[in-house]
mmCIF file of C-alpha atoms in Angstrom:
data_model
loop_
_atom_site.group_PDB
_atom_site.id
_atom_site.type_symbol
_atom_site.label_atom_id
_atom_site.label_comp_id
_atom_site.label_asym_id
_atom_site.label_seq_id
_atom_site.Cartn_x
_atom_site.Cartn_y
_atom_site.Cartn_z
ATOM 1 C CA ASP A 1 195.629 56.551 197.626
ATOM 2 C CA VAL A 2 194.565 57.552 194.101
ATOM 3 C CA CYS A 3 192.369 60.361 195.432
ATOM 4 C CA LEU A 4 195.234 61.462 197.651
ATOM 5 C CA SER A 5 197.578 61.598 194.654
ATOM 6 C CA ILE A 6 195.065 63.812 192.821
ATOM 7 C CA GLU A 7 194.567 66.207 195.731
ATOM 8 C CA MET A 8 198.276 66.541 196.511
ATOM 9 C CA SER A 9 199.144 67.066 192.841
ATOM 10 C CA HIS A 10 196.506 69.772 192.590
ATOM 11 C CA ALA A 11 197.719 71.489 195.751
ATOM 12 C CA ALA A 12 201.298 71.452 194.446
ATOM 13 C CA SER A 13 200.201 72.934 191.117
ATOM 14 C CA VAL A 14 198.338 75.738 192.920
ATOM 15 C CA LEU A 15 201.416 76.588 195.008
ATOM 16 C CA VAL A 16 203.564 76.846 191.878
ATOM 17 C CA ASP A 17 200.951 78.659 189.813
ATOM 18 C CA ASP A 18 200.498 81.394 192.428
ATOM 19 C CA ILE A 19 204.254 81.981 192.481
ATOM 20 C CA LEU A 20 204.576 82.117 188.694
ATOM 21 C CA ASP A 21 201.563 84.421 188.299
ATOM 22 C CA GLY A 22 202.500 86.591 191.280
ATOM 23 C CA ASP A 23 199.073 86.071 192.868
ATOM 24 C CA ASP A 24 198.869 87.314 196.445
ATOM 25 C CA THR A 25 195.412 85.915 197.133
ATOM 26 C CA ARG A 26 193.334 82.900 196.172
ATOM 27 C CA HIS A 27 189.585 82.925 196.844
ATOM 28 C CA GLY A 28 189.894 85.700 199.378
ATOM 29 C CA ALA A 29 192.728 84.123 201.389
ATOM 30 C CA GLU A 30 196.413 85.044 201.258
ATOM 31 C CA SER A 31 198.398 82.717 199.024
ATOM 32 C CA SER A 32 201.038 80.491 200.593
ATOM 33 C CA HIS A 33 204.039 82.296 199.118
ATOM 34 C CA SER A 34 202.750 85.701 200.239
ATOM 35 C CA VAL A 35 202.569 84.425 203.838
ATOM 36 C CA LEU A 36 205.422 81.937 204.090
ATOM 37 C CA GLY A 37 207.691 83.129 201.288
ATOM 38 C CA THR A 38 208.643 81.603 197.961
ATOM 39 C CA PRO A 39 211.300 79.146 199.262
ATOM 40 C CA VAL A 40 208.852 77.489 201.651
ATOM 41 C CA SER A 41 206.123 77.274 199.015
ATOM 42 C CA VAL A 42 208.512 75.708 196.497
ATOM 43 C CA LEU A 43 209.555 73.098 199.063
ATOM 44 C CA GLN A 44 205.904 72.416 199.889
ATOM 45 C CA ALA A 45 205.177 71.813 196.209
ATOM 46 C CA HIS A 46 208.159 69.443 195.861
ATOM 47 C CA PHE A 47 207.098 67.501 198.938
ATOM 48 C CA LEU A 48 203.476 67.188 197.781
ATOM 49 C CA CYS A 49 204.566 65.907 194.358
ATOM 50 C CA ALA A 50 206.840 63.332 195.992
ATOM 51 C CA GLU A 51 204.021 62.191 198.274
ATOM 52 C CA ALA A 52 201.596 61.989 195.345
ATOM 53 C CA LEU A 53 204.009 59.755 193.430
ATOM 54 C CA GLN A 54 204.579 57.631 196.524
ATOM 55 C CA ALA A 55 200.818 57.171 196.918
ATOM 56 C CA VAL A 56 200.572 55.380 193.567
ATOM 57 C CA SER A 57 204.063 53.862 193.542
ATOM 58 C CA GLU A 58 202.664 50.316 193.743
ATOM 59 C CA LEU A 59 200.329 50.939 190.793
ATOM 60 C CA PRO A 60 202.686 51.161 187.782
ATOM 61 C CA THR A 61 200.022 52.227 185.286
ATOM 62 C CA LEU A 62 198.904 55.121 187.462
ATOM 63 C CA LEU A 63 202.457 56.050 188.395
ATOM 64 C CA ASN A 64 203.377 56.311 184.719
ATOM 65 C CA LEU A 65 200.218 58.300 184.021
ATOM 66 C CA LEU A 66 200.947 60.730 186.849
ATOM 67 C CA LEU A 67 204.515 61.278 185.600
ATOM 68 C CA LYS A 68 203.138 62.126 182.146
ATOM 69 C CA THR A 69 200.670 64.483 183.822
ATOM 70 C CA TYR A 70 203.488 66.335 185.596
ATOM 71 C CA HIS A 71 205.276 66.698 182.275
ATOM 72 C CA LYS A 72 202.187 68.259 180.659
ATOM 73 C CA LEU A 73 201.684 70.569 183.647
ATOM 74 C CA SER A 74 205.285 71.747 183.424
ATOM 75 C CA VAL A 75 205.209 72.364 179.667
ATOM 76 C CA GLY A 76 201.944 74.294 180.018
ATOM 77 C CA GLU A 77 203.421 76.504 182.739
ATOM 78 C CA MET A 78 206.568 77.073 180.669
ATOM 79 C CA TYR A 79 204.541 78.443 177.794
ATOM 80 C CA ASP A 80 202.374 80.431 180.192
ATOM 81 C CA VAL A 81 205.375 82.415 181.471
ATOM 82 C CA PHE A 82 206.992 82.810 178.035
ATOM 83 C CA LEU A 83 209.988 80.568 178.640
ATOM 84 C CA PRO A 84 210.114 79.571 174.945
ATOM 85 C CA THR A 85 211.054 82.385 172.571
ATOM 86 C CA PRO A 86 207.724 83.800 171.288
ATOM 87 C CA ASN A 87 208.337 83.429 167.560
ATOM 88 C CA GLU A 88 205.490 83.197 165.041
ATOM 89 C CA GLU A 89 205.155 79.417 165.308
ATOM 90 C CA TRP A 90 205.120 79.632 169.099
ATOM 91 C CA LEU A 91 202.378 82.253 169.019
ATOM 92 C CA LYS A 92 200.251 80.085 166.733
ATOM 93 C CA ARG A 93 200.670 76.886 168.726
ATOM 94 C CA GLY A 94 201.567 77.995 172.229
ATOM 95 C CA TYR A 95 198.190 78.648 173.798
ATOM 96 C CA GLY A 96 196.034 76.378 171.692
ATOM 97 C CA GLU A 97 198.222 73.336 172.181
ATOM 98 C CA PHE A 98 200.176 73.842 175.383
ATOM 99 C CA VAL A 99 199.156 76.488 177.911
ATOM 100 C CA TYR A 100 195.733 75.170 178.830
ATOM 101 C CA GLN A 101 197.144 71.671 179.408
ATOM 102 C CA LYS A 102 198.573 72.942 182.706
ATOM 103 C CA THR A 103 194.959 72.566 183.817
ATOM 104 C CA SER A 104 193.510 69.894 181.537
ATOM 105 C CA ALA A 105 196.290 67.397 182.313
ATOM 106 C CA LEU A 106 195.168 67.032 185.926
ATOM 107 C CA PHE A 107 191.501 66.717 184.943
ATOM 108 C CA GLU A 108 192.471 63.970 182.498
ATOM 109 C CA TYR A 109 194.510 62.136 185.128
ATOM 110 C CA SER A 110 191.662 62.283 187.638
ATOM 111 C CA LEU A 111 189.074 60.798 185.308
ATOM 112 C CA VAL A 112 191.315 58.195 183.667
ATOM 113 C CA ALA A 113 192.600 57.086 187.090
ATOM 114 C CA ALA A 114 189.002 56.492 188.164
ATOM 115 C CA ALA A 115 188.404 54.314 185.086
ATOM 116 C CA ILE A 116 191.590 52.329 185.751
ATOM 117 C CA VAL A 117 190.749 51.711 189.406
ATOM 118 C CA ALA A 118 187.193 50.698 188.468
ATOM 119 C CA GLU A 119 188.592 48.399 185.770
ATOM 120 C CA ARG A 120 186.527 50.174 183.124
ATOM 121 C CA GLY A 121 189.058 50.134 180.309
ATOM 122 C CA ASN A 122 186.346 50.806 177.731
ATOM 123 C CA ALA A 123 185.639 54.151 179.407
ATOM 124 C CA GLN A 124 189.199 55.495 179.508
ATOM 125 C CA GLY A 125 189.121 57.180 176.101
ATOM 126 C CA SER A 126 185.863 59.050 176.605
ATOM 127 C CA LEU A 127 186.783 60.062 180.160
ATOM 128 C CA GLN A 128 190.192 61.312 179.068
ATOM 129 C CA HIS A 129 188.517 63.451 176.406
ATOM 130 C CA LEU A 130 186.053 64.747 178.984
ATOM 131 C CA GLY A 131 188.939 65.700 181.287
ATOM 132 C CA HIS A 132 190.663 67.418 178.385
ATOM 133 C CA VAL A 133 187.720 69.640 177.435
ATOM 134 C CA LEU A 134 186.687 70.246 181.053
ATOM 135 C CA GLY A 135 190.200 71.432 181.898
ATOM 136 C CA LYS A 136 190.247 73.598 178.789
ATOM 137 C CA LEU A 137 186.956 75.217 179.842
ATOM 138 C CA TYR A 138 188.411 75.793 183.312
ATOM 139 C CA GLN A 139 191.484 77.568 181.952
ATOM 140 C CA PHE A 140 189.652 79.605 179.310
ATOM 141 C CA SER A 141 187.024 80.772 181.793
ATOM 142 C CA ASN A 142 189.669 81.663 184.376
ATOM 143 C CA ASP A 143 191.592 83.729 181.825
ATOM 144 C CA TYR A 144 188.441 85.477 180.645
ATOM 145 C CA PHE A 145 187.254 86.546 184.086
ATOM 146 C CA ASP A 146 190.701 87.427 185.459
ATOM 147 C CA LEU A 147 191.156 90.146 182.826
ATOM 148 C CA GLN A 148 187.853 91.853 183.571
ATOM 149 C CA PRO A 149 188.848 95.307 184.897
ATOM 150 C CA ASP A 150 186.805 94.905 188.093
ATOM 151 C CA ASN A 151 188.647 91.682 188.920
ATOM 152 C CA LEU A 152 192.221 92.909 188.586
ATOM 153 C CA LYS A 153 192.870 93.189 192.314
ATOM 154 C CA LYS A 154 190.872 90.183 193.470
ATOM 155 C CA ARG A 155 193.885 87.876 193.135
ATOM 156 C CA HIS A 156 196.714 90.373 193.110
ATOM 157 C CA THR A 157 197.317 93.290 195.465
ATOM 158 C CA THR A 158 200.907 94.393 194.874
ATOM 159 C CA ASN A 159 201.363 97.520 192.762
ATOM 160 C CA GLU A 160 204.812 96.836 191.360
ATOM 161 C CA ALA A 161 204.913 93.174 190.353
ATOM 162 C CA TRP A 162 202.240 92.303 187.800
ATOM 163 C CA GLN A 163 203.303 89.272 185.772
ATOM 164 C CA VAL A 164 202.432 89.175 182.061
ATOM 165 C CA THR A 165 201.336 85.613 181.288
ATOM 166 C CA PHE A 166 200.180 84.006 178.058
ATOM 167 C CA SER A 167 196.438 84.191 178.740
ATOM 168 C CA LEU A 168 193.610 83.457 176.308
ATOM 169 C CA PRO A 169 192.841 87.162 175.593
ATOM 170 C CA LEU A 170 196.520 87.873 174.913
ATOM 171 C CA ALA A 171 196.752 84.823 172.635
ATOM 172 C CA LEU A 172 193.716 86.014 170.674
ATOM 173 C CA TYR A 173 195.127 89.535 170.417
ATOM 174 C CA LEU A 174 198.545 88.359 169.203
ATOM 175 C CA HIS A 175 196.985 86.009 166.684
ATOM 176 C CA LYS A 176 194.869 88.818 165.231
ATOM 177 C CA TYR A 177 197.101 91.886 165.520
ATOM 178 C CA GLY A 178 200.647 90.663 166.112
ATOM 179 C CA GLU A 179 202.962 91.868 168.877
ATOM 180 C CA ALA A 180 204.117 95.284 167.610
ATOM 181 C CA ALA A 181 201.891 97.333 169.937
ATOM 182 C CA VAL A 182 202.687 95.247 173.021
ATOM 183 C CA ALA A 183 206.300 94.179 172.401
ATOM 184 C CA GLU A 184 207.776 96.285 175.217
ATOM 185 C CA PHE A 185 205.292 94.861 177.736
ATOM 186 C CA LEU A 186 206.054 91.287 176.676
ATOM 187 C CA GLN A 187 209.767 91.957 176.919
ATOM 188 C CA ASP A 188 209.530 93.392 180.446
ATOM 189 C CA ARG A 189 207.154 90.614 181.620
ATOM 190 C CA VAL A 190 206.736 92.067 185.125
ATOM 191 C CA LEU A 191 204.914 95.412 185.168
ATOM 192 C CA SER A 192 203.752 98.015 187.631
ATOM 193 C CA LEU A 193 199.984 98.275 188.054
ATOM 194 C CA SER A 194 199.826 101.431 185.938
ATOM 195 C CA ARG A 195 201.748 99.813 183.062
ATOM 196 C CA TRP A 196 199.747 96.602 183.374
ATOM 197 C CA THR A 197 196.559 98.660 183.094
ATOM 198 C CA SER A 198 197.928 100.329 179.950
ATOM 199 C CA PHE A 199 198.804 96.917 178.546
ATOM 200 C CA LEU A 200 195.288 95.662 179.276
ATOM 201 C CA LYS A 201 193.687 98.634 177.525
ATOM 202 C CA ILE A 202 195.545 97.687 174.348
ATOM 203 C CA ILE A 203 194.668 93.999 174.252
ATOM 204 C CA TRP A 204 191.253 93.916 175.930
ATOM 205 C CA THR A 205 189.299 95.455 173.065
ATOM 206 C CA THR A 206 185.595 94.850 172.506
ATOM 207 C CA GLU A 207 186.457 92.490 169.673
ATOM 208 C CA ILE A 208 188.895 90.462 171.783
ATOM 209 C CA GLN A 209 186.397 90.325 174.650
ATOM 210 C CA THR A 210 183.788 88.949 172.269
ATOM 211 C CA LEU A 211 186.203 86.372 170.830
ATOM 212 C CA ALA A 212 187.305 85.296 174.313
ATOM 213 C CA LYS A 213 183.740 84.908 175.535
ATOM 214 C CA GLN A 214 182.864 82.877 172.438
ATOM 215 C CA SER A 215 185.880 80.649 173.065
ATOM 216 C CA VAL A 216 184.577 79.953 176.574
ATOM 217 C CA GLU A 217 181.079 79.199 175.258
ATOM 218 C CA ASP A 218 182.544 76.846 172.638
ATOM 219 C CA CYS A 219 184.414 75.002 175.388
ATOM 220 C CA LEU A 220 181.208 74.702 177.391
ATOM 221 C CA GLU A 221 179.477 73.131 174.410
ATOM 222 C CA ASP A 222 182.405 70.733 173.953
ATOM 223 C CA VAL A 223 181.994 69.631 177.566
ATOM 224 C CA ARG A 224 178.280 68.966 177.041
ATOM 225 C CA HIS A 225 179.022 66.743 174.051
ATOM 226 C CA ALA A 226 181.884 64.977 175.844
ATOM 227 C CA VAL A 227 179.747 64.212 178.894
ATOM 228 C CA ALA A 228 176.982 62.770 176.712
ATOM 229 C CA ASN A 229 179.507 60.393 175.112
ATOM 230 C CA THR A 230 180.690 58.871 178.393
ATOM 231 C CA PRO A 231 179.195 55.761 180.033
ATOM 232 C CA LEU A 232 178.646 57.695 183.268
ATOM 233 C CA PRO A 233 175.237 57.301 184.967
ATOM 234 C CA CYS A 234 172.737 60.100 184.364
ATOM 235 C CA ASP A 235 173.097 61.567 187.853
ATOM 236 C CA GLN A 236 176.878 61.827 187.463
ATOM 237 C CA GLN A 237 176.475 63.378 184.030
ATOM 238 C CA GLN A 238 174.148 65.985 185.512
ATOM 239 C CA ASN A 239 176.713 66.757 188.225
ATOM 240 C CA ILE A 240 179.376 67.430 185.593
ATOM 241 C CA TYR A 241 176.967 69.585 183.582
ATOM 242 C CA ALA A 242 176.339 71.613 186.749
ATOM 243 C CA LEU A 243 180.084 71.908 187.429
ATOM 244 C CA ALA A 244 180.727 73.143 183.890
ATOM 245 C CA GLU A 245 178.011 75.777 184.219
ATOM 246 C CA LEU A 246 179.463 76.867 187.560
ATOM 247 C CA ILE A 247 182.961 77.214 186.089
ATOM 248 C CA ASN A 248 181.451 79.576 183.537
ATOM 249 C CA THR A 249 180.303 82.057 186.200
ATOM 250 C CA GLU A 250 182.311 84.963 187.564
ATOM 251 C CA GLY A 251 181.417 84.208 191.173
ATOM 252 C CA PHE A 252 183.060 80.783 190.993
ATOM 253 C CA TRP A 253 186.507 82.340 190.650
ATOM 254 C CA TYR A 254 186.412 84.848 193.463
ATOM 255 C CA HIS A 255 184.112 83.339 196.088
ATOM 256 C CA PRO A 256 186.063 83.309 199.384
ATOM 257 C CA TYR A 257 186.883 79.973 200.965
ATOM 258 C CA ASN A 258 185.497 79.559 204.473
#
């Protein structure tokens, strides 16, 4: 039941994320909303969340944890699509404290839930931290590779509906240069491919690329340290090391599902 709650929560988050980002494809396959339409995908996500909560409804600790996870996921997505007004304080805190938690929250839930079920209370803190940094690596790496020019159409095929989201490269650019040069793009939020390409040329400078790549490498190092500080057996630690290295490869993000 716990594993089911994790899988259904993840599936629901993917359905919503593809809608918010306007992604037409995921790993080579058409996304749900591009095939079935947005209303059906939204209902699917609602149903999956309800089923995930039902799966752990007789385990109060996990139920409470999953509710907190949904809250973090929602706040992260809100910042990702610029629902808060992007004032200076928001720009400073938004990505570093909120956006990536749309991913890290579910990693944290998965690992802490395992510790709870195994009655390993002494491991909860270190596993939660591992989930936090692993999810952060996942989000940072995804943002880095998605903005590579050769990858622009691997998850999005429509020419007239390119969503501007609060990605790592954009966060780094705004922190360093401010929003003056990109204000009109941020205001419009949904761009044609030609305007999105112009927007990318402004923010995706050599310096920002270098900073983004270094941010990913720093996250990878954080994962290595976090894994070493868990009580997990050596073979499981090696599996997580391998997963982290895989996340940090371009092929991981665009390999088609069979």
